[in-house]
Amino acid sequence: MPEPLRRFRPPAHRSLLTPITAVLALLCVAILAACSGPPTDGEIEAVAQELRDRAQKEHGALELVRSLTYEVGPRLAGSPGDAAGVAWAARTLKELGFENVRAERVAVPHWVRGEEWGAIVAPFPQPLHLTALGGSVGTPDGGLEAEVVGAASLDALAALPEEAVRGKIVFVHQRMERKREGAGYGAAVPVRYATANLAAKKGAVGALIRSVGTGPHRFPHTGSMRYDEDVPRIPIAALAHPDADALEHQLARGQEVRVRYFLGAHYLDDSISANVIGEIPGSEIPEEIVLLGAHLDSWDLGTGAIDDGVGCAIVLEAARLAGALRPRRTLRVVLFANEEFGLSGARTYAEAHAGELDRHILAFESDLGADRVWRFAARVDPNAVERLEPVANLLAPLGIEWQGNTGRGGPDLSPLRQARVPMADLTQSASTYFDYHHTADDTVDKIDPEALSQNVAAYATLAYYAAQVEEGFGRAEAVEEGEGRRR
Ligand SMILES: [Zn+2]
């Protein structure tokens, strides 16, 4: 049974202004510790442990992601939903008791999907479930029809002679592998970026790909693509996996296969969105910042629940719980604009806050759904890694493995990597994430409440620890060549 739709109202006890008894008790511990000099490692760890255990029993994050997805829904950059998402975030941060709440302007592109359809017209006619990749141009009115040439991979497409491609629709049916760490996505996503450019260089008139995802259902996966400057722009769409199978099998029959598809995709003028930021000022060194990030925008097909409404909910709830203990440093939540279609918010944040990046003590984000966190890794000064070992021990009972200084930070932190901001990864299992993300099936019912609470517990524990521990984590090592590329 779906739960009834209702307007989100934080219960009174969920505001920072009226903390529950448990919070008061913990606050007393924290204040007592503060009154008798800087807290010892043992005191910090004891409070963090209680916070961790309590956070696992809380379900505030689920209410938040339900509110965002039911009351706002899809939030593609520049769309009315994007603006509604920004308003939701500012209102929610205030309702949760955050301070210095503001929406910092971010210029974003405004791409619109429009109507879309497709079909195999010969030799065995049938409809195709497809969707334009973000940034694709549209087809001519009435659609584009041509013979299809298949390629099992980008390499196979690269090897095709121009005569085999000219005037045709290229179809790349490379498969993505399902892996816990999500590495299959990194391996397959070049298909999304490169197919249209490679095909157009050989004279193709259109391009189709097998969806870069793992879901077996008839939900095609969208995601961003970019045209190279010097090649003709051809319309590109992704097929749902059963539809990609059908096209692949018809091609294997050895007869000429023809497809007709229509994409109404087009650009409107650039628009304005915002990074929405709220803080819980530090009680002793408020100028030092622990950043918790997620992205507020989403693709347009689903309601942006696992990508990345739930990330927003995790960092909001984790910062609220950790912030109720008033740690020494400032906890800053940044809900980034437009991660999906060009990382506009991430870049704008790094520019706007360049002068204080050296006071970012630790940054971490949530952008891989809300299955259980299984890995904790850092990207900090190699001489400071051991300062995270106590928190690694606190996270271990949640089933989280410590993997030392092997972290990377997520996509919205990539501009901060250049500035050597220390980062951490709390990596969720991605085994099922790519079944849903970027599809119409990315909805809030896919979230497991227990796993979500484990996420909140992990993020809250790390946030509190980093904001409270005596010494920071230095500066991370410089970014290596080629490392800055999109994952
Ligand atoms: Zn995302």
CSV table of C-alpha atoms and ligand atoms in Angstrom, one decimal:
chain,number,residue,atom,x,y,z
A,1,MET,CA,0.0,0.0,0.0
A,2,PRO,CA,1.4,3.4,-0.8
A,3,GLU,CA,1.4,5.8,2.1
A,4,PRO,CA,-1.0,8.7,1.8
A,5,LEU,CA,0.3,11.9,0.3
A,6,ARG,CA,0.8,14.6,2.9
A,7,ARG,CA,2.4,17.9,3.3
A,8,PHE,CA,5.7,17.6,5.2
A,9,ARG,CA,5.7,19.3,8.6
A,10,PRO,CA,8.6,18.6,10.8
A,11,PRO,CA,7.3,17.4,14.2
A,12,ALA,CA,8.1,19.9,17.0
A,13,HIS,CA,10.7,17.6,18.5
A,14,ARG,CA,12.6,17.7,15.2
A,15,SER,CA,13.5,21.4,15.4
A,16,LEU,CA,16.8,22.3,16.8
A,17,LEU,CA,15.1,24.9,18.9
A,18,THR,CA,13.2,22.4,21.0
A,19,PRO,CA,15.5,19.4,21.2
A,20,ILE,CA,14.3,16.1,22.7
A,21,THR,CA,15.4,15.0,26.0
A,22,ALA,CA,18.1,12.7,24.6
A,23,VAL,CA,19.6,15.6,22.7
A,24,LEU,CA,19.6,17.6,25.9
A,25,ALA,CA,21.4,14.9,27.7
A,26,LEU,CA,24.0,14.6,25.0
A,27,LEU,CA,24.3,18.4,24.9
A,28,CYS,CA,25.0,18.4,28.6
A,29,VAL,CA,27.8,15.9,28.1
A,30,ALA,CA,29.1,18.1,25.3
A,31,ILE,CA,28.9,21.3,27.4
A,32,LEU,CA,30.5,19.7,30.4
A,33,ALA,CA,33.3,18.5,28.2
A,34,ALA,CA,33.7,22.0,26.8
A,35,CYS,CA,33.7,23.7,30.2
A,36,SER,CA,36.5,21.5,31.4
A,37,GLY,CA,38.8,22.4,28.5
A,38,PRO,CA,38.9,20.9,25.0
A,39,PRO,CA,37.1,17.6,24.8
A,40,THR,CA,39.3,14.5,25.0
A,41,ASP,CA,39.3,12.0,22.2
A,42,GLY,CA,37.5,9.6,24.5
A,43,GLU,CA,34.8,12.1,25.3
A,44,ILE,CA,34.3,12.9,21.6
A,45,GLU,CA,34.1,9.2,20.7
A,46,ALA,CA,31.6,8.5,23.5
A,47,VAL,CA,29.2,11.3,22.3
A,48,ALA,CA,29.7,10.2,18.7
A,49,GLN,CA,28.8,6.6,19.6
A,50,GLU,CA,25.6,7.7,21.3
A,51,LEU,CA,24.8,9.9,18.3
A,52,ARG,CA,25.4,7.0,15.9
A,53,ASP,CA,23.2,4.6,17.9
A,54,ARG,CA,20.4,7.1,18.2
A,55,ALA,CA,20.5,8.2,14.5
A,56,GLN,CA,19.9,4.6,13.4
A,57,LYS,CA,16.5,4.8,15.1
A,58,GLU,CA,15.5,8.1,13.5
A,59,HIS,CA,13.4,8.3,10.3
A,60,GLY,CA,13.5,12.0,9.6
A,61,ALA,CA,15.4,11.6,6.4
A,62,LEU,CA,12.6,9.5,5.0
A,63,GLU,CA,10.1,12.2,5.7
A,64,LEU,CA,12.4,14.7,4.0
A,65,VAL,CA,12.8,12.8,0.8
A,66,ARG,CA,9.1,12.0,0.7
A,67,SER,CA,8.4,15.7,1.1
A,68,LEU,CA,10.8,16.7,-1.7
A,69,THR,CA,9.6,14.1,-4.2
A,70,TYR,CA,5.9,14.2,-3.5
A,71,GLU,CA,5.6,18.0,-3.1
A,72,VAL,CA,8.2,19.1,-5.7
A,73,GLY,CA,8.9,16.1,-7.9
A,74,PRO,CA,11.4,16.3,-10.9
A,75,ARG,CA,13.9,19.1,-10.7
A,76,LEU,CA,15.8,19.4,-14.0
A,77,ALA,CA,18.0,22.5,-14.1
A,78,GLY,CA,16.1,25.6,-15.3
A,79,SER,CA,12.6,23.9,-15.0
A,80,PRO,CA,9.8,25.1,-12.8
A,81,GLY,CA,10.5,22.1,-10.6
A,82,ASP,CA,14.1,23.3,-10.2
A,83,ALA,CA,12.8,26.6,-8.8
A,84,ALA,CA,10.3,24.8,-6.6
A,85,GLY,CA,13.2,22.7,-5.3
A,86,VAL,CA,15.2,25.7,-4.4
A,87,ALA,CA,12.2,27.2,-2.5
A,88,TRP,CA,11.6,23.8,-0.8
A,89,ALA,CA,15.3,23.6,0.3
A,90,ALA,CA,15.4,27.1,1.8
A,91,ARG,CA,12.1,26.6,3.6
A,92,THR,CA,13.2,23.2,4.9
A,93,LEU,CA,16.6,24.3,6.2
A,94,LYS,CA,14.9,27.0,8.1
A,95,GLU,CA,12.2,24.7,9.5
A,96,LEU,CA,14.9,22.3,10.7
A,97,GLY,CA,16.7,25.1,12.6
A,98,PHE,CA,19.6,25.8,10.3
A,99,GLU,CA,21.1,29.3,10.3
A,100,ASN,CA,22.5,31.6,7.6
A,101,VAL,CA,20.2,29.9,5.1
A,102,ARG,CA,20.6,31.4,1.7
A,103,ALA,CA,20.2,30.6,-2.0
A,104,GLU,CA,23.4,31.5,-3.9
A,105,ARG,CA,22.7,32.2,-7.6
A,106,VAL,CA,23.9,29.7,-10.2
A,107,ALA,CA,23.6,30.1,-13.9
A,108,VAL,CA,22.3,26.9,-15.5
A,109,PRO,CA,21.5,25.7,-19.0
A,110,HIS,CA,17.9,25.0,-19.7
A,111,TRP,CA,17.3,22.0,-21.9
A,112,VAL,CA,13.8,20.6,-22.4
A,113,ARG,CA,13.0,17.1,-23.4
A,114,GLY,CA,9.6,17.6,-25.2
A,115,GLU,CA,7.6,14.8,-26.7
A,116,GLU,CA,9.5,11.7,-27.9
A,117,TRP,CA,8.7,8.3,-29.5
A,118,GLY,CA,10.3,5.6,-31.7
A,119,ALA,CA,9.6,2.4,-33.5
A,120,ILE,CA,11.3,-0.3,-35.6
A,121,VAL,CA,9.5,0.1,-38.9
A,122,ALA,CA,11.2,-2.9,-40.8
A,123,PRO,CA,11.6,-5.8,-41.0
A,124,PHE,CA,9.4,-6.6,-37.9
A,125,PRO,CA,7.6,-3.4,-36.9
A,126,GLN,CA,7.1,-2.6,-33.2
A,127,PRO,CA,7.3,0.4,-30.8
A,128,LEU,CA,10.5,1.3,-29.0
A,129,HIS,CA,10.8,2.7,-25.5
A,130,LEU,CA,13.4,5.4,-25.8
A,131,THR,CA,14.4,8.7,-24.3
A,132,ALA,CA,16.7,11.5,-25.5
A,133,LEU,CA,20.0,11.9,-23.8
A,134,GLY,CA,20.3,15.2,-22.0
A,135,GLY,CA,21.6,17.9,-24.3
A,136,SER,CA,20.6,16.1,-27.5
A,137,VAL,CA,19.2,18.1,-30.4
A,138,GLY,CA,15.7,17.2,-31.6
A,139,THR,CA,14.9,15.3,-34.8
A,140,PRO,CA,13.1,17.0,-37.7
A,141,ASP,CA,9.3,17.3,-37.4
A,142,GLY,CA,7.7,14.0,-38.1
A,143,GLY,CA,10.8,12.1,-36.9
A,144,LEU,CA,13.9,10.7,-38.5
A,145,GLU,CA,13.9,7.4,-40.4
A,146,ALA,CA,16.9,5.5,-41.6
A,147,GLU,CA,18.6,2.1,-41.8
A,148,VAL,CA,20.3,1.1,-38.6
A,149,VAL,CA,23.9,-0.1,-38.3
A,150,GLY,CA,24.8,-1.8,-35.0
A,151,ALA,CA,28.0,-1.8,-33.0
A,152,ALA,CA,28.7,-3.9,-29.9
A,153,SER,CA,30.9,-1.2,-28.4
A,154,LEU,CA,32.5,2.2,-29.0
A,155,ASP,CA,35.6,0.4,-30.2
A,156,ALA,CA,33.5,-1.6,-32.7
A,157,LEU,CA,31.9,1.7,-33.9
A,158,ALA,CA,35.3,3.3,-34.2
A,159,ALA,CA,36.4,0.3,-36.4
A,160,LEU,CA,33.4,0.7,-38.8
A,161,PRO,CA,34.3,2.2,-42.2
A,162,GLU,CA,32.5,5.4,-43.1
A,163,GLU,CA,30.6,3.7,-46.0
A,164,ALA,CA,29.0,1.4,-43.5
A,165,VAL,CA,27.8,4.4,-41.4
A,166,ARG,CA,27.0,7.2,-43.8
A,167,GLY,CA,23.3,8.2,-43.9
A,168,LYS,CA,22.4,5.6,-41.2
A,169,ILE,CA,21.3,5.6,-37.6
A,170,VAL,CA,24.1,4.1,-35.4
A,171,PHE,CA,23.1,1.8,-32.6
A,172,VAL,CA,25.7,1.0,-29.9
A,173,HIS,CA,24.6,-1.8,-27.7
A,174,GLN,CA,27.5,-2.0,-25.2
A,175,ARG,CA,26.4,-3.5,-21.9
A,176,MET,CA,26.9,-2.1,-18.4
A,177,GLU,CA,28.1,-4.5,-15.7
A,178,ARG,CA,26.4,-4.6,-12.3
A,179,LYS,CA,29.0,-4.0,-9.5
A,180,ARG,CA,28.7,-3.0,-5.8
A,181,GLU,CA,31.1,-0.2,-6.2
A,182,GLY,CA,29.4,1.1,-9.3
A,183,ALA,CA,32.5,0.8,-11.4
A,184,GLY,CA,30.3,-0.6,-14.3
A,185,TYR,CA,28.9,2.9,-14.7
A,186,GLY,CA,32.3,4.5,-15.2
A,187,ALA,CA,33.2,1.9,-17.8
A,188,ALA,CA,29.9,2.3,-19.7
A,189,VAL,CA,29.2,6.0,-19.5
A,190,PRO,CA,31.6,6.9,-22.3
A,191,VAL,CA,29.0,5.4,-24.6
A,192,ARG,CA,26.7,8.2,-23.6
A,193,TYR,CA,29.2,10.9,-24.2
A,194,ALA,CA,31.0,9.7,-27.3
A,195,THR,CA,28.5,7.8,-29.5
A,196,ALA,CA,26.9,10.8,-31.2
A,197,ASN,CA,30.2,12.5,-31.9
A,198,LEU,CA,31.9,9.4,-33.2
A,199,ALA,CA,28.9,8.4,-35.4
A,200,ALA,CA,28.4,11.9,-36.8
A,201,LYS,CA,32.1,12.1,-37.8
A,202,LYS,CA,31.4,9.0,-40.0
A,203,GLY,CA,28.3,10.6,-41.5
A,204,ALA,CA,25.6,9.0,-39.4
A,205,VAL,CA,22.3,11.0,-39.3
A,206,GLY,CA,21.1,9.7,-35.9
A,207,ALA,CA,22.3,7.6,-32.9
A,208,LEU,CA,20.8,5.2,-30.4
A,209,ILE,CA,22.4,3.5,-27.4
A,210,ARG,CA,21.5,0.7,-25.1
A,211,SER,CA,20.7,2.5,-21.8
A,212,VAL,CA,23.7,3.0,-19.5
A,213,GLY,CA,22.1,1.3,-16.5
A,214,THR,CA,21.3,-2.2,-15.2
A,215,GLY,CA,17.5,-2.2,-14.9
A,216,PRO,CA,15.6,-4.9,-16.8
A,217,HIS,CA,12.4,-2.9,-17.2
A,218,ARG,CA,11.2,-0.8,-20.1
A,219,PHE,CA,12.5,2.4,-18.5
A,220,PRO,CA,15.2,4.0,-20.7
A,221,HIS,CA,18.0,5.8,-18.8
A,222,THR,CA,18.8,9.4,-19.7
A,223,GLY,CA,21.9,11.3,-18.6
A,224,SER,CA,24.0,14.1,-20.1
A,225,MET,CA,26.0,14.1,-23.4
A,226,ARG,CA,28.0,16.8,-25.1
A,227,TYR,CA,28.6,17.6,-28.7
A,228,ASP,CA,32.2,18.2,-29.9
A,229,GLU,CA,32.6,21.6,-31.5
A,230,ASP,CA,33.6,20.4,-34.9
A,231,VAL,CA,31.0,17.7,-35.7
A,232,PRO,CA,27.4,17.8,-36.9
A,233,ARG,CA,24.9,17.5,-34.1
A,234,ILE,CA,22.8,14.4,-34.5
A,235,PRO,CA,19.9,13.4,-32.3
A,236,ILE,CA,20.7,10.7,-29.8
A,237,ALA,CA,18.4,8.6,-27.6
A,238,ALA,CA,18.8,5.6,-25.2
A,239,LEU,CA,16.7,2.5,-25.5
A,240,ALA,CA,15.3,0.6,-22.6
A,241,HIS,CA,17.1,-2.7,-22.3
A,242,PRO,CA,14.3,-5.0,-23.6
A,243,ASP,CA,14.0,-2.6,-26.6
A,244,ALA,CA,17.7,-2.6,-27.2
A,245,ASP,CA,17.5,-6.4,-27.1
A,246,ALA,CA,14.8,-6.4,-29.7
A,247,LEU,CA,16.7,-4.1,-32.0
A,248,GLU,CA,19.9,-6.1,-31.6
A,249,HIS,CA,18.1,-9.4,-32.4
A,250,GLN,CA,16.4,-8.0,-35.5
A,251,LEU,CA,19.8,-6.8,-36.7
A,252,ALA,CA,21.2,-10.3,-36.1
A,253,ARG,CA,18.6,-11.7,-38.5
A,254,GLY,CA,20.7,-10.2,-41.3
A,255,GLN,CA,17.9,-8.2,-43.0
A,256,GLU,CA,17.9,-4.4,-43.4
A,257,VAL,CA,16.5,-2.9,-40.2
A,258,ARG,CA,14.9,0.6,-40.2
A,259,VAL,CA,14.0,2.7,-37.2
A,260,ARG,CA,11.9,5.9,-37.1
A,261,TYR,CA,12.2,8.1,-34.0
A,262,PHE,CA,11.1,11.6,-32.9
A,263,LEU,CA,12.8,13.7,-30.3
A,264,GLY,CA,11.3,17.1,-29.4
A,265,ALA,CA,14.4,18.1,-27.4
A,266,HIS,CA,15.6,21.7,-27.5
A,267,TYR,CA,17.3,24.4,-25.6
A,268,LEU,CA,15.7,27.5,-24.1
A,269,ASP,CA,17.6,30.5,-22.8
A,270,ASP,CA,20.0,29.9,-19.9
A,271,SER,CA,18.3,30.2,-16.5
A,272,ILE,CA,19.1,30.9,-12.9
A,273,SER,CA,19.1,28.3,-10.2
A,274,ALA,CA,20.8,28.3,-6.8
A,275,ASN,CA,23.0,26.4,-4.4
A,276,VAL,CA,21.0,26.3,-1.2
A,277,ILE,CA,23.1,26.5,1.9
A,278,GLY,CA,22.4,26.3,5.6
A,279,GLU,CA,24.7,26.2,8.6
A,280,ILE,CA,24.9,25.2,12.2
A,281,PRO,CA,27.6,27.6,13.4
A,282,GLY,CA,30.4,26.1,15.4
A,283,SER,CA,30.4,26.8,19.1
A,284,GLU,CA,34.2,27.5,19.3
A,285,ILE,CA,35.8,27.8,15.9
A,286,PRO,CA,32.9,28.8,13.6
A,287,GLU,CA,35.2,29.9,10.8
A,288,GLU,CA,36.2,26.3,10.2
A,289,ILE,CA,33.8,24.4,8.1
A,290,VAL,CA,32.7,20.8,7.7
A,291,LEU,CA,30.8,20.5,4.5
A,292,LEU,CA,28.1,18.0,3.8
A,293,GLY,CA,26.9,18.0,0.2
A,294,ALA,CA,24.3,16.5,-2.1
A,295,HIS,CA,22.6,17.8,-5.3
A,296,LEU,CA,19.1,19.3,-5.4
A,297,ASP,CA,18.5,18.9,-9.1
A,298,SER,CA,17.4,15.7,-10.8
A,299,TRP,CA,16.6,14.4,-14.2
A,300,ASP,CA,13.1,15.0,-15.5
A,301,LEU,CA,11.8,11.4,-15.9
A,302,GLY,CA,11.5,10.2,-12.3
A,303,THR,CA,11.1,12.3,-9.2
A,304,GLY,CA,14.8,12.4,-8.3
A,305,ALA,CA,14.3,10.2,-5.2
A,306,ILE,CA,17.5,8.1,-5.2
A,307,ASP,CA,19.4,10.6,-7.4
A,308,ASP,CA,19.7,12.7,-5.4
A,309,GLY,CA,16.7,13.7,-3.2
A,310,VAL,CA,17.8,11.0,-0.7
A,311,GLY,CA,21.3,12.5,-0.6
A,312,CYS,CA,19.8,15.8,0.3
A,313,ALA,CA,17.7,14.1,3.0
A,314,ILE,CA,20.7,12.2,4.4
A,315,VAL,CA,22.9,15.3,4.8
A,316,LEU,CA,20.1,17.5,6.1
A,317,GLU,CA,19.2,14.9,8.8
A,318,ALA,CA,22.8,14.0,9.6
A,319,ALA,CA,23.8,17.7,10.0
A,320,ARG,CA,20.6,18.4,12.1
A,321,LEU,CA,21.4,15.5,14.5
A,322,ALA,CA,25.1,16.2,14.8
A,323,GLY,CA,24.4,20.0,15.0
A,324,ALA,CA,22.1,19.6,17.9
A,325,LEU,CA,25.2,18.7,19.9
A,326,ARG,CA,26.7,22.1,18.9
A,327,PRO,CA,30.2,20.9,17.9
A,328,ARG,CA,33.1,23.2,17.8
A,329,ARG,CA,33.2,23.8,14.0
A,330,THR,CA,30.5,24.9,11.7
A,331,LEU,CA,28.5,22.3,9.9
A,332,ARG,CA,27.5,23.5,6.4
A,333,VAL,CA,25.0,21.8,4.3
A,334,VAL,CA,25.3,22.6,0.6
A,335,LEU,CA,22.5,21.4,-1.7
A,336,PHE,CA,24.1,21.9,-5.1
A,337,ALA,CA,22.4,23.1,-8.2
A,338,ASN,CA,22.6,21.3,-11.5
A,339,GLU,CA,24.9,18.4,-10.9
A,340,GLU,CA,23.3,16.4,-13.6
A,341,PHE,CA,23.8,18.6,-16.6
A,342,GLY,CA,27.2,20.1,-16.2
A,343,LEU,CA,28.1,20.5,-12.4
A,344,SER,CA,27.2,24.2,-12.6
A,345,GLY,CA,26.5,24.4,-8.8
A,346,ALA,CA,29.8,22.7,-7.9
A,347,ARG,CA,31.8,25.1,-10.0
A,348,THR,CA,30.0,28.2,-8.8
A,349,TYR,CA,30.4,27.2,-5.2
A,350,ALA,CA,34.2,26.6,-5.6
A,351,GLU,CA,34.5,30.1,-7.2
A,352,ALA,CA,32.3,31.9,-4.8
A,353,HIS,CA,34.0,30.4,-1.8
A,354,ALA,CA,37.5,30.3,-3.1
A,355,GLY,CA,38.7,32.6,-0.2
A,356,GLU,CA,37.6,30.1,2.5
A,357,LEU,CA,38.4,26.8,0.9
A,358,ASP,CA,41.5,26.6,3.1
A,359,ARG,CA,39.1,26.6,6.1
A,360,HIS,CA,37.1,23.7,4.8
A,361,ILE,CA,38.3,21.0,7.3
A,362,LEU,CA,36.5,18.1,5.7
A,363,ALA,CA,34.0,17.7,2.8
A,364,PHE,CA,31.8,14.7,2.0
A,365,GLU,CA,28.7,14.2,-0.1
A,366,SER,CA,26.0,11.7,-0.7
A,367,ASP,CA,25.2,10.9,-4.4
A,368,LEU,CA,25.0,7.2,-4.8
A,369,GLY,CA,21.5,6.4,-3.5
A,370,ALA,CA,20.7,5.2,0.0
A,371,ASP,CA,21.6,1.5,0.0
A,372,ARG,CA,23.8,0.6,3.0
A,373,VAL,CA,27.1,2.4,3.3
A,374,TRP,CA,29.9,-0.2,3.1
A,375,ARG,CA,33.0,1.8,2.6
A,376,PHE,CA,34.7,4.7,4.4
A,377,ALA,CA,37.8,6.3,2.8
A,378,ALA,CA,39.6,9.6,3.1
A,379,ARG,CA,41.4,11.9,0.8
A,380,VAL,CA,43.3,14.0,3.3
A,381,ASP,CA,47.0,14.8,4.1
A,382,PRO,CA,48.7,11.5,4.3
A,383,ASN,CA,50.1,12.5,7.6
A,384,ALA,CA,46.6,13.1,9.0
A,385,VAL,CA,45.0,9.9,7.9
A,386,GLU,CA,45.4,8.3,11.3
A,387,ARG,CA,43.3,11.0,12.8
A,388,LEU,CA,40.3,9.4,11.1
A,389,GLU,CA,40.9,6.0,12.5
A,390,PRO,CA,38.8,6.6,15.7
A,391,VAL,CA,35.8,7.5,13.5
A,392,ALA,CA,36.5,4.4,11.3
A,393,ASN,CA,36.2,2.4,14.5
A,394,LEU,CA,32.9,4.1,15.3
A,395,LEU,CA,31.6,3.3,11.8
A,396,ALA,CA,32.8,-0.4,11.8
A,397,PRO,CA,29.7,-1.7,13.8
A,398,LEU,CA,27.5,-0.2,11.0
A,399,GLY,CA,29.2,-2.7,8.6
A,400,ILE,CA,31.5,-0.1,7.1
A,401,GLU,CA,35.1,-1.0,6.0
A,402,TRP,CA,37.9,1.6,6.5
A,403,GLN,CA,39.9,1.9,3.3
A,404,GLY,CA,42.4,4.5,4.4
A,405,ASN,CA,43.5,7.4,2.2
A,406,THR,CA,42.0,5.9,-1.0
A,407,GLY,CA,39.0,8.3,-1.2
A,408,ARG,CA,38.0,10.5,-4.1
A,409,GLY,CA,35.0,12.7,-3.1
A,410,GLY,CA,31.9,12.8,-5.2
A,411,PRO,CA,31.1,14.8,-8.4
A,412,ASP,CA,30.0,18.0,-6.7
A,413,LEU,CA,33.3,18.0,-4.7
A,414,SER,CA,35.4,17.7,-7.9
A,415,PRO,CA,36.2,21.4,-8.1
A,416,LEU,CA,37.2,21.4,-4.4
A,417,ARG,CA,39.6,18.5,-5.2
A,418,GLN,CA,41.6,21.0,-7.3
A,419,ALA,CA,41.9,23.2,-4.2
A,420,ARG,CA,43.1,20.2,-2.1
A,421,VAL,CA,40.2,20.3,0.3
A,422,PRO,CA,40.3,17.2,2.5
A,423,MET,CA,37.5,14.9,1.7
A,424,ALA,CA,35.9,11.6,2.7
A,425,ASP,CA,33.8,9.0,1.0
A,426,LEU,CA,30.9,7.2,2.7
A,427,THR,CA,30.1,4.9,-0.2
A,428,GLN,CA,26.8,3.2,-0.6
A,429,SER,CA,26.3,-0.2,-2.2
A,430,ALA,CA,25.5,0.6,-5.9
A,431,SER,CA,24.3,-2.9,-6.7
A,432,THR,CA,20.8,-1.8,-7.6
A,433,TYR,CA,21.3,2.0,-7.9
A,434,PHE,CA,21.7,1.9,-11.7
A,435,ASP,CA,18.5,-0.1,-12.1
A,436,TYR,CA,16.6,3.2,-11.3
A,437,HIS,CA,18.8,6.2,-11.5
A,438,HIS,CA,18.0,8.6,-14.4
A,439,THR,CA,14.8,6.7,-15.3
A,440,ALA,CA,11.1,7.3,-14.7
A,441,ASP,CA,11.4,4.6,-12.1
A,442,ASP,CA,13.5,6.7,-9.7
A,443,THR,CA,10.8,7.2,-7.1
A,444,VAL,CA,10.8,7.3,-3.4
A,445,ASP,CA,9.3,3.8,-2.9
A,446,LYS,CA,12.7,2.4,-3.9
A,447,ILE,CA,14.3,3.6,-0.7
A,448,ASP,CA,14.8,1.1,2.1
A,449,PRO,CA,14.0,3.0,5.4
A,450,GLU,CA,16.4,0.8,7.5
A,451,ALA,CA,19.3,1.3,5.0
A,452,LEU,CA,18.5,5.0,5.0
A,453,SER,CA,18.8,5.3,8.7
A,454,GLN,CA,22.2,3.5,8.5
A,455,ASN,CA,23.3,6.2,6.1
A,456,VAL,CA,22.2,9.0,8.4
A,457,ALA,CA,24.0,7.4,11.3
A,458,ALA,CA,27.2,7.1,9.3
A,459,TYR,CA,27.0,10.7,8.0
A,460,ALA,CA,26.0,12.1,11.4
A,461,THR,CA,28.9,10.3,13.1
A,462,LEU,CA,31.5,11.6,10.7
A,463,ALA,CA,30.1,15.1,10.7
A,464,TYR,CA,30.1,15.3,14.4
A,465,TYR,CA,33.6,13.8,14.8
A,466,ALA,CA,35.1,16.1,12.1
A,467,ALA,CA,33.5,19.2,13.6
A,468,GLN,CA,34.6,18.3,17.1
A,469,VAL,CA,38.0,16.7,16.9
A,470,GLU,CA,40.9,18.9,18.0
A,471,GLU,CA,43.0,18.9,14.9
A,472,GLY,CA,41.9,19.0,11.3
A,473,PHE,CA,43.1,16.8,8.4
A,474,GLY,CA,45.7,19.0,6.6
A,475,ARG,CA,45.4,19.5,2.9
A,476,ALA,CA,44.8,16.6,0.5
A,477,GLU,CA,47.4,15.8,-2.1
A,478,ALA,CA,47.3,17.6,-5.5
A,479,VAL,CA,45.0,16.2,-8.2
A,480,GLU,CA,46.9,13.9,-10.6
A,481,GLU,CA,46.7,14.4,-14.4
A,482,GLY,CA,43.5,12.9,-15.8
A,483,GLU,CA,42.0,12.5,-12.4
A,484,GLY,CA,39.6,15.4,-12.8
A,485,ARG,CA,37.6,13.7,-15.5
A,486,ARG,CA,33.9,13.0,-14.9
A,487,ARG,CA,33.3,9.6,-13.4
B,1,ZN,ZN,23.4,12.3,-8.7
